Coordinates of C-alpha atoms and ligand atoms in Angstrom, one line a residue:
M4 CA -32.7 83.7 1.9
V5 CA -30.5 84.6 -1.0
S6 CA -28.6 81.8 -2.8
R7 CA -25.2 82.6 -3.8
V8 CA -24.2 82.4 -7.5
I9 CA -20.5 81.6 -7.8
P10 CA -19.5 82.3 -11.6
V11 CA -17.8 79.3 -13.2
E12 CA -14.6 79.5 -15.2
D13 CA -14.7 80.7 -18.9
F14 CA -15.6 77.6 -21.0
D15 CA -16.3 76.1 -24.5
L16 CA -19.1 73.7 -24.4
V17 CA -19.8 71.6 -27.5
I18 CA -23.2 70.0 -27.5
F19 CA -23.4 67.1 -29.8
G20 CA -27.0 66.5 -30.6
A21 CA -27.8 70.3 -30.2
T22 CA -30.8 69.9 -32.5
G23 CA -32.4 67.2 -30.6
D24 CA -35.1 67.2 -28.0
L25 CA -32.9 67.0 -24.9
A26 CA -30.9 70.1 -25.9
H27 CA -34.1 72.0 -26.7
R28 CA -35.9 71.0 -23.7
K29 CA -33.3 70.9 -21.1
I30 CA -29.8 71.8 -21.9
L31 CA -30.2 75.1 -23.8
P32 CA -32.9 76.4 -21.4
G33 CA -30.8 75.3 -18.5
L34 CA -27.7 77.1 -19.8
F35 CA -29.8 80.2 -20.4
R36 CA -31.0 80.3 -16.8
R37 CA -27.5 80.0 -15.4
F38 CA -26.4 82.8 -17.8
V39 CA -29.2 85.1 -16.5
A40 CA -28.2 84.1 -12.9
G41 CA -24.8 85.4 -13.7
Q42 CA -23.0 82.0 -13.4
I43 CA -21.8 81.9 -17.0
P44 CA -19.0 84.2 -18.0
E45 CA -20.0 86.3 -21.1
T46 CA -16.8 85.3 -22.8
S47 CA -17.9 81.6 -22.8
R48 CA -18.8 79.7 -25.9
I49 CA -21.7 77.1 -26.5
I50 CA -21.3 75.3 -29.9
G51 CA -24.0 73.1 -31.2
A52 CA -23.1 70.1 -33.3
A53 CA -25.2 67.8 -35.3
R54 CA -25.8 66.5 -38.9
T55 CA -28.3 69.3 -39.8
E56 CA -26.6 71.9 -42.2
Q57 CA -27.0 75.3 -40.9
D58 CA -24.9 78.5 -39.9
D59 CA -24.5 80.1 -36.5
D60 CA -27.4 82.5 -36.9
A61 CA -29.9 79.7 -37.8
F62 CA -28.9 77.7 -34.7
R63 CA -29.2 80.8 -32.6
A64 CA -32.7 81.2 -33.9
E65 CA -33.5 77.7 -33.3
A66 CA -32.0 77.9 -29.6
A67 CA -33.9 81.1 -28.9
K68 CA -37.2 79.5 -30.0
A69 CA -36.5 76.4 -27.7
I70 CA -35.7 78.8 -24.8
V71 CA -38.8 80.8 -25.2
E72 CA -40.9 77.5 -25.3
F73 CA -39.1 75.7 -22.5
A74 CA -37.7 78.5 -20.3
G75 CA -40.8 80.7 -20.5
V76 CA -39.1 83.9 -21.6
K77 CA -40.3 86.4 -24.1
K78 CA -39.0 86.4 -27.6
N79 CA -37.5 90.0 -27.3
D80 CA -36.0 89.4 -23.8
P81 CA -32.6 91.2 -23.8
D82 CA -30.9 88.4 -21.9
L83 CA -32.0 86.1 -24.7
V84 CA -30.3 88.2 -27.2
R85 CA -27.1 88.4 -25.1
F86 CA -27.2 84.6 -24.5
T87 CA -27.6 83.7 -28.1
G88 CA -24.6 85.8 -28.8
L89 CA -22.6 82.9 -27.0
L90 CA -23.7 80.3 -29.3
G91 CA -22.2 78.9 -32.5
Y92 CA -22.9 75.9 -34.7
T93 CA -20.8 73.4 -36.6
A94 CA -22.4 70.7 -38.9
I95 CA -20.8 67.3 -37.9
D96 CA -21.9 63.7 -38.7
A97 CA -20.5 61.6 -35.8
K98 CA -19.8 58.9 -38.4
G99 CA -18.0 61.1 -40.9
E100 CA -14.8 63.1 -41.0
G101 CA -16.3 66.5 -42.1
G102 CA -16.5 69.4 -39.7
W103 CA -14.1 68.3 -37.0
K104 CA -11.3 70.7 -38.2
A105 CA -13.8 73.4 -38.1
L106 CA -14.8 72.5 -34.4
K107 CA -11.2 72.3 -33.4
A108 CA -10.6 75.9 -34.9
R109 CA -13.4 77.1 -32.6
M110 CA -12.0 75.8 -29.4
R111 CA -10.2 78.5 -27.5
K112 CA -7.0 77.9 -25.6
G113 CA -7.2 78.5 -21.8
A114 CA -10.9 77.9 -21.5
V115 CA -12.4 74.8 -19.9
H116 CA -13.3 72.4 -22.8
A117 CA -16.5 70.2 -22.2
F118 CA -18.3 68.0 -24.7
Y119 CA -21.8 67.0 -24.1
F120 CA -22.8 63.6 -25.9
S121 CA -26.6 64.3 -26.2
V122 CA -27.0 61.8 -28.8
A123 CA -28.0 58.2 -29.0
P124 CA -25.5 55.9 -27.0
S125 CA -24.7 54.1 -30.3
L126 CA -22.8 57.3 -31.3
F127 CA -20.6 57.7 -28.2
G128 CA -17.9 55.7 -29.6
D129 CA -17.7 57.6 -33.0
I130 CA -17.7 60.9 -31.2
A131 CA -15.1 59.9 -28.7
E132 CA -12.8 58.4 -31.3
R133 CA -13.0 61.4 -33.6
L134 CA -12.6 64.0 -31.0
H135 CA -9.4 62.2 -29.8
G136 CA -8.4 61.4 -33.4
H137 CA -8.6 65.0 -34.5
G138 CA -6.6 66.2 -31.5
I139 CA -9.7 68.3 -30.2
T140 CA -9.5 66.8 -26.7
D141 CA -6.7 66.6 -24.5
K142 CA -6.2 65.2 -20.8
H143 CA -8.1 68.2 -19.5
S144 CA -11.2 68.0 -21.6
R145 CA -14.3 66.8 -20.0
I146 CA -17.1 64.6 -21.6
V147 CA -20.6 64.3 -20.5
V148 CA -22.7 61.2 -21.5
E149 CA -26.4 60.8 -21.3
K150 CA -28.4 57.8 -20.1
P151 CA -29.0 55.0 -20.8
F152 CA -25.5 53.9 -20.0
G153 CA -25.7 50.4 -21.5
R154 CA -28.7 48.0 -21.3
D155 CA -26.9 45.4 -19.3
L156 CA -23.6 44.7 -17.5
E157 CA -21.9 43.7 -20.8
T158 CA -22.9 46.8 -22.9
A159 CA -22.1 49.1 -19.9
R160 CA -18.7 47.6 -19.7
A161 CA -18.1 47.8 -23.4
L162 CA -19.0 51.5 -23.2
N163 CA -16.7 52.1 -20.3
T164 CA -13.9 50.2 -22.0
M165 CA -14.4 52.3 -25.2
L166 CA -14.5 55.6 -23.3
A167 CA -11.5 54.7 -21.3
Q168 CA -9.4 54.3 -24.5
H169 CA -9.6 58.1 -25.0
F170 CA -10.6 59.6 -21.6
R171 CA -9.4 59.1 -18.0
E172 CA -12.3 58.4 -15.5
Q173 CA -11.8 61.9 -14.1
Q174 CA -12.9 63.3 -17.4
I175 CA -16.0 61.3 -17.8
Y176 CA -19.3 62.8 -16.4
R177 CA -22.2 60.1 -16.5
I178 CA -25.4 62.0 -16.1
D179 CA -28.1 60.7 -13.8
H180 CA -30.2 63.9 -13.6
Y181 CA -31.9 62.5 -10.4
L182 CA -28.7 63.3 -8.7
G183 CA -28.9 67.0 -9.7
K184 CA -32.2 67.4 -7.9
E185 CA -32.1 69.8 -5.0
T186 CA -33.8 67.5 -2.5
V187 CA -31.7 64.5 -3.5
Q188 CA -28.6 66.4 -2.6
N189 CA -30.5 67.5 0.5
L190 CA -30.6 63.9 1.5
M191 CA -26.9 64.1 2.2
A192 CA -27.3 67.2 4.1
V193 CA -30.1 66.1 6.3
R194 CA -28.3 62.9 7.2
F195 CA -24.7 64.2 7.6
A196 CA -25.1 67.8 8.7
N197 CA -27.5 67.0 11.6
I198 CA -26.9 65.2 14.8
L199 CA -30.6 64.3 15.0
F200 CA -30.9 61.4 12.4
E201 CA -27.7 59.6 12.0
P202 CA -27.7 57.9 15.4
L203 CA -31.2 56.4 14.5
W204 CA -30.3 55.7 10.9
N205 CA -30.1 51.9 11.1
A206 CA -31.9 48.7 11.4
Q207 CA -32.1 49.1 15.2
F208 CA -34.4 52.1 14.8
I209 CA -35.8 52.0 11.2
D210 CA -38.5 49.5 10.4
H211 CA -38.3 49.9 6.6
V212 CA -37.8 52.4 3.8
Q213 CA -40.2 53.0 0.9
I214 CA -38.9 54.7 -2.3
T215 CA -41.7 55.7 -4.8
V216 CA -41.5 57.3 -8.2
A217 CA -44.9 57.4 -9.6
E218 CA -45.9 59.0 -13.0
T219 CA -49.2 59.7 -14.4
V220 CA -48.1 59.7 -18.0
G221 CA -48.0 56.5 -20.0
V222 CA -45.4 55.6 -22.8
S223 CA -47.6 56.7 -25.7
G224 CA -45.4 58.4 -28.4
R225 CA -42.1 56.5 -27.3
G226 CA -43.7 53.1 -26.7
S227 CA -41.6 51.2 -29.1
Y228 CA -38.3 52.7 -27.5
Y229 CA -39.7 52.1 -23.9
D230 CA -40.7 48.5 -24.7
K231 CA -37.0 47.7 -25.2
S232 CA -36.3 49.0 -21.7
G233 CA -39.0 48.7 -19.1
A234 CA -39.2 50.1 -15.6
I235 CA -36.3 48.2 -14.2
R236 CA -33.8 49.5 -16.8
D237 CA -35.4 52.9 -17.2
M238 CA -35.8 53.8 -13.4
V239 CA -34.6 51.2 -11.0
Q240 CA -31.1 50.5 -12.3
N241 CA -30.1 54.2 -12.3
H242 CA -32.4 56.8 -10.5
M243 CA -33.9 54.5 -7.8
M244 CA -30.6 52.9 -7.1
Q245 CA -29.0 56.3 -6.6
L246 CA -31.8 57.2 -4.1
L247 CA -31.3 54.1 -2.3
C248 CA -27.6 54.5 -2.1
L249 CA -27.9 58.0 -0.7
I250 CA -30.3 56.6 2.0
A251 CA -28.2 53.6 2.9
M252 CA -24.6 54.8 2.5
E253 CA -22.2 55.1 5.3
P254 CA -21.0 58.7 5.9
P255 CA -18.1 59.5 3.6
Y256 CA -15.0 60.9 5.2
H257 CA -15.5 64.2 3.2
F258 CA -17.8 65.5 0.7
D259 CA -15.5 64.6 -2.1
P260 CA -16.5 63.0 -5.3
N261 CA -14.6 59.8 -4.9
A262 CA -15.4 59.3 -1.2
V263 CA -19.0 59.8 -1.9
R264 CA -19.0 57.4 -4.8
D265 CA -17.0 54.9 -2.9
E266 CA -19.7 54.6 -0.2
K267 CA -22.5 54.4 -2.8
L268 CA -20.6 51.6 -4.4
K269 CA -20.3 49.7 -1.2
V270 CA -24.2 49.8 -0.9
I271 CA -24.7 48.5 -4.4
R272 CA -22.3 45.6 -3.7
A273 CA -24.1 44.8 -0.5
L274 CA -27.5 44.3 -2.3
E275 CA -28.8 40.8 -2.0
P276 CA -30.2 39.3 -5.2
V277 CA -34.0 39.8 -5.3
E278 CA -36.1 36.7 -4.8
P279 CA -38.8 36.2 -7.5
S280 CA -41.4 36.3 -4.8
D281 CA -40.3 39.7 -3.9
I282 CA -40.9 41.4 -7.1
V283 CA -44.1 42.4 -8.9
R284 CA -44.3 43.5 -12.5
G285 CA -47.3 45.3 -14.0
Q286 CA -48.7 46.7 -17.2
Y287 CA -51.4 49.5 -17.3
Q288 CA -54.6 48.5 -19.0
P289 CA -56.8 50.5 -21.4
D290 CA -59.3 52.6 -19.6
G291 CA -62.0 53.1 -22.1
K292 CA -60.6 56.5 -23.3
E293 CA -56.9 55.8 -23.6
P294 CA -55.1 52.8 -24.8
G295 CA -53.3 50.4 -22.4
Y296 CA -49.6 49.6 -22.4
L297 CA -49.7 46.9 -25.2
E298 CA -51.2 49.4 -27.6
D299 CA -48.8 52.1 -26.6
A300 CA -46.0 49.9 -27.0
E301 CA -47.3 48.8 -30.4
N302 CA -46.5 45.2 -29.3
P303 CA -49.5 43.0 -28.3
D304 CA -47.1 40.3 -27.0
S305 CA -45.1 42.6 -24.9
R306 CA -44.0 41.3 -21.4
T307 CA -42.2 44.6 -20.6
E308 CA -43.1 46.2 -17.4
S309 CA -44.6 49.7 -17.0
Y310 CA -44.6 49.1 -13.2
V311 CA -42.3 47.4 -10.9
A312 CA -42.3 46.9 -7.0
M313 CA -39.7 45.0 -5.1
K314 CA -38.3 44.3 -1.8
V315 CA -34.6 44.8 -1.5
R316 CA -32.3 43.7 1.3
I317 CA -29.0 45.2 2.0
S318 CA -26.5 42.7 3.5
N319 CA -24.4 44.8 5.9
W320 CA -24.3 45.6 9.6
R321 CA -26.3 48.9 9.3
W322 CA -29.3 47.4 7.4
Q323 CA -29.6 43.7 8.4
G324 CA -33.3 43.2 8.8
T325 CA -34.6 46.5 7.4
P326 CA -36.1 46.1 4.0
F327 CA -36.2 48.8 1.3
Y328 CA -39.3 48.8 -0.8
L329 CA -39.0 50.3 -4.2
R330 CA -41.9 51.0 -6.7
T331 CA -42.2 52.9 -9.7
G332 CA -44.7 53.0 -12.6
K333 CA -46.5 54.8 -15.5
K334 CA -50.2 55.8 -15.5
L335 CA -50.4 55.8 -11.8
R336 CA -52.7 57.9 -9.6
A337 CA -50.4 60.9 -9.1
R338 CA -47.1 62.1 -10.2
T339 CA -44.9 61.9 -7.1
S340 CA -41.5 61.0 -6.0
E341 CA -40.7 60.5 -2.4
I342 CA -38.7 58.5 0.1
A343 CA -40.4 57.5 3.3
I344 CA -38.4 56.2 6.2
T345 CA -40.6 54.5 8.9
F346 CA -39.0 54.2 12.3
K347 CA -39.9 51.5 14.8
E348 CA -42.5 52.1 17.5
P349 CA -41.1 53.0 20.8
P350 CA -40.4 49.8 22.8
H351 CA -42.9 50.5 25.5
S352 CA -45.8 52.9 25.7
I353 CA -46.7 54.5 28.9
F354 CA -50.0 55.8 27.4
D355 CA -53.1 53.9 27.0
D356 CA -53.4 52.6 23.5
T357 CA -55.6 54.9 21.4
G358 CA -55.1 52.9 18.3
A359 CA -53.1 55.9 16.7
P360 CA -50.0 54.9 14.6
R361 CA -47.2 55.3 16.7
A362 CA -44.2 55.1 14.5
N363 CA -42.4 58.2 13.6
E364 CA -42.1 58.7 9.7
L365 CA -39.7 60.9 7.8
V366 CA -40.8 61.7 4.3
I367 CA -38.6 63.3 1.8
R368 CA -40.5 64.7 -1.3
L369 CA -38.5 65.0 -4.4
Q370 CA -41.6 66.1 -6.4
P371 CA -43.8 67.9 -6.4
N372 CA -43.3 70.7 -3.8
E373 CA -39.9 69.5 -2.7
G374 CA -39.6 69.3 1.1
M375 CA -39.6 67.2 4.2
N376 CA -42.3 65.9 6.6
L377 CA -41.6 64.4 9.9
K378 CA -44.6 62.7 11.6
V379 CA -44.4 63.0 15.4
M380 CA -46.8 62.1 18.1
I381 CA -48.3 64.8 20.4
K382 CA -51.1 65.1 22.8
E383 CA -54.5 65.6 21.2
P384 CA -55.5 69.0 22.3
G385 CA -58.5 69.4 24.6
P386 CA -59.5 68.3 28.1
G387 CA -60.3 64.7 27.2
G388 CA -57.3 63.1 28.9
M389 CA -54.2 62.0 27.6
R390 CA -54.8 60.9 24.0
L391 CA -52.2 60.9 21.4
V392 CA -52.4 62.1 17.8
Q393 CA -49.8 61.9 15.1
V394 CA -49.1 65.2 13.4
P395 CA -46.9 66.2 10.6
L396 CA -43.9 68.7 10.9
D397 CA -44.1 69.8 7.4
M398 CA -41.5 71.7 5.7
S399 CA -41.8 72.9 2.0
F400 CA -38.4 74.0 0.9
A401 CA -40.1 76.7 -1.2
D402 CA -41.8 78.2 2.0
A403 CA -38.8 77.7 4.2
L404 CA -36.3 79.2 1.8
G405 CA -38.6 81.9 0.3
P406 CA -38.7 82.9 -3.4
E407 CA -35.1 81.8 -3.8
G408 CA -36.1 78.3 -2.6
A409 CA -38.9 78.1 -5.0
D410 CA -36.7 79.2 -8.0
M411 CA -34.2 76.4 -7.5
P412 CA -32.0 75.5 -10.5
D413 CA -33.2 72.5 -12.6
A414 CA -31.2 69.3 -12.2
Y415 CA -29.5 69.9 -15.6
E416 CA -28.4 73.3 -14.7
R417 CA -26.7 72.3 -11.8
L418 CA -25.1 69.3 -13.3
I419 CA -23.8 71.2 -16.3
M420 CA -22.3 73.8 -13.9
D421 CA -20.6 71.0 -11.9
V422 CA -19.0 69.8 -15.1
I423 CA -17.5 73.1 -15.9
R424 CA -16.3 73.3 -12.1
G425 CA -14.9 69.8 -12.6
N426 CA -16.8 68.4 -9.6
Q427 CA -17.8 64.7 -10.3
T428 CA -19.6 64.1 -7.0
L429 CA -23.1 63.9 -8.5
F430 CA -22.1 61.8 -11.5
M431 CA -22.0 58.1 -11.6
R432 CA -18.5 56.4 -11.8
G433 CA -17.9 53.6 -14.2
D434 CA -17.6 51.0 -11.4
E435 CA -20.9 52.2 -9.8
V436 CA -22.8 51.8 -13.2
E437 CA -21.3 48.3 -13.6
A438 CA -22.2 47.2 -10.1
A439 CA -25.8 48.4 -10.5
W440 CA -26.1 46.4 -13.7
A441 CA -24.5 43.4 -12.1
W442 CA -27.2 43.5 -9.5
T443 CA -30.2 44.2 -11.9
D444 CA -29.0 41.8 -14.8
P445 CA -30.1 38.5 -13.0
I446 CA -33.5 40.1 -12.2
I447 CA -34.1 41.1 -15.8
R448 CA -32.6 37.8 -17.2
A449 CA -34.8 35.6 -14.9
W450 CA -37.9 37.6 -16.1
E451 CA -37.0 37.4 -19.7
D452 CA -36.4 33.6 -19.5
G453 CA -39.7 33.1 -17.7
K454 CA -43.1 32.8 -19.2
Q455 CA -45.0 35.0 -16.8
R456 CA -47.0 38.0 -18.0
P457 CA -46.9 41.4 -16.0
E458 CA -49.9 41.8 -13.7
P459 CA -52.5 44.1 -15.2
Y460 CA -53.4 47.3 -13.3
D461 CA -55.9 50.2 -13.9
A462 CA -54.7 53.4 -15.4
G463 CA -54.9 56.0 -12.6
S464 CA -54.6 53.3 -9.7
S465 CA -51.7 52.7 -7.3
G466 CA -50.5 49.7 -9.4
P467 CA -51.3 46.0 -9.3
E468 CA -53.0 44.2 -6.5
E469 CA -50.0 41.8 -6.3
A470 CA -47.9 44.8 -5.1
L471 CA -50.2 45.6 -2.2
R472 CA -49.8 41.9 -1.3
L473 CA -46.0 42.2 -1.3
M474 CA -46.4 44.6 1.5
H475 CA -49.3 43.0 3.4
R476 CA -47.3 39.8 3.6
D477 CA -44.7 41.6 5.8
N478 CA -47.5 43.4 7.7
R479 CA -46.7 46.7 6.2
R480 CA -48.6 49.1 3.7
W481 CA -47.4 51.2 0.9
R482 CA -48.0 54.9 1.5
E483 CA -50.8 56.3 -0.6
I484 CA -49.7 57.6 -3.9
R485 CA -50.8 61.2 -4.0
A486 CA -49.6 64.6 -5.3
Ligands
NAP5 P1 -33.2 63.2 -30.4 O1 -34.2 64.3 -30.2 O2 -33.5 62.1 -31.3 O3 -31.9 64.0 -30.9 C1 -30.8 63.2 -31.4 C2 -29.8 64.4 -31.8 O4 -28.6 63.7 -32.2 C3 -30.2 65.3 -32.7 O5 -29.7 66.6 -32.5 C4 -29.6 64.7 -34.2 O6 -29.5 65.8 -35.0 C5 -28.2 64.2 -33.5 N1 -27.8 63.1 -34.4 C6 -28.4 62.0 -34.8 N2 -27.5 61.4 -35.6 C7 -26.2 62.0 -35.6 C8 -25.0 61.7 -36.2 N3 -24.7 60.7 -37.0 N4 -24.0 62.8 -36.0 C9 -24.3 63.8 -35.3 N5 -25.4 64.1 -34.7 C10 -26.4 63.1 -34.8 O7 -32.6 62.6 -29.0 P2 -32.9 63.4 -27.5 O8 -34.2 63.0 -27.0 O9 -32.4 64.7 -27.6 O10 -31.7 62.3 -26.7 C11 -30.3 62.4 -26.8 C12 -29.8 61.6 -25.8 O11 -30.1 62.0 -24.4 C13 -30.0 60.1 -25.9 O12 -28.9 59.3 -25.4 C14 -31.2 60.0 -24.9 O13 -31.3 58.6 -24.5 C15 -30.8 60.8 -23.8 N6 -31.9 61.3 -22.9 C16 -32.8 62.2 -23.4 C17 -33.8 62.6 -22.6 C18 -35.0 63.4 -23.2 O14 -35.8 63.9 -22.4 N7 -35.0 63.7 -24.4 C19 -33.8 62.3 -21.3 C20 -32.8 61.4 -20.7 C21 -31.7 61.1 -21.7 P3 -29.3 65.8 -36.6 O15 -30.5 64.9 -37.0 O16 -29.3 67.1 -37.0 O17 -28.0 65.1 -36.8

């Protein structure tokens, strides 16, 4: 299956923080791949901006090195030479007045203008103000802001208010790279482009939903940064909330940015406060070879969670009585992200009970090996009478879609192209972010005000014992964490 590449309009993209880790690992390699795919016009310009003093050629060499490292291309790849020809650089300190005139002079009339804020959020205000003050942006310019978008409702609101002084909501692209993943978008296709699932997609037929984002890595190397955040801020408030919304939302009237985001917002607003007994926090322990969370965080008294599991209820007609269980953590058994929808058992079985599980389960794998797996009951083959067995209808997108499916664009590639196209569907709207913080804030505050320590869990395990009990209490079990 050949995926179509539709070129975007000619653009000038300025990357603030172009010398940083995200630009090197994701943004520049992503742009390169889209260029090679034929999606970026040769006339487009990508302008790096950061404090480091260097000229265009030095930045081109820096970008080429990053692309060789992170996009896996050869140094002398002719595409790399063509691509770096698009690049330029202007030295700018976000907090100073130098360099802005030079940047303005580089922007071409008639091209789409986008500004990627790949810098610490504390610099967003300085950059927004100066872009506006120096007349570099107008009402058509687009800005892209990275996560974290605030650390609570108050800071997110302040950020929104500050950006709103210079930009309209239609100009602001808040990145949650989870939304750029192929399978995450496929959630909407599966739900709303097939008749099969939607009639069953409610509390009458779905017993519960499990959303798991498990990592094998710890926080070593960025421990002191992570320690100020924790799993709820780092994963639940943004990525997992977005996944939950896509599973739980009502069908939008059209696949249109505001229609989709209106429906997601309704889900967030319908989330019930989480009971303290419905949440488990954990910290990974040292395992003899590698340090535990407290050492990695360089904070022996830290109560920040590297793991969280919670039971979430959605207060609306569709989901009344169907809990959503969320869990995410570091240093777990395998690296995997998946959503599992467990249906209810048929109301009456005409077959003798063989003890086999009878509930259908739909598992959507976000990583690794993106795909879907639907567990269905069939007759066990053979002459031994009517015995039932549950088998998976397994579809890996890479297999089903051929080499093109295996070579799917990275989330950042897709999202940056959406910015140039002016499509905000996969970006979080300001009110959505605020609603998500309004729901997570009391959970975080109650924890911070309390004295309890996170539950210890072994590195390489499935998380703390308490999290297992959270499920057992409801006569349910977590799915095994495996790659
Ligand atoms: P980083 O490696 O620390 O890079 C920061 C960049 O900002 C550098 O290019 C730095 O260049 C520039 N900078 C710092 N102070 C500046 C100033 N006063 N004026 C202009 N430029 C300045 O950070 P990062 O990891 O790339 O992260 C960038 C943003 O993306 C952050 O908001 C982060 O939370 C977010 N993010 C990163 C990742 C990731 O995987 N790295 C993932 C998700 C979100 P100079 O020193 O040359 O000025």
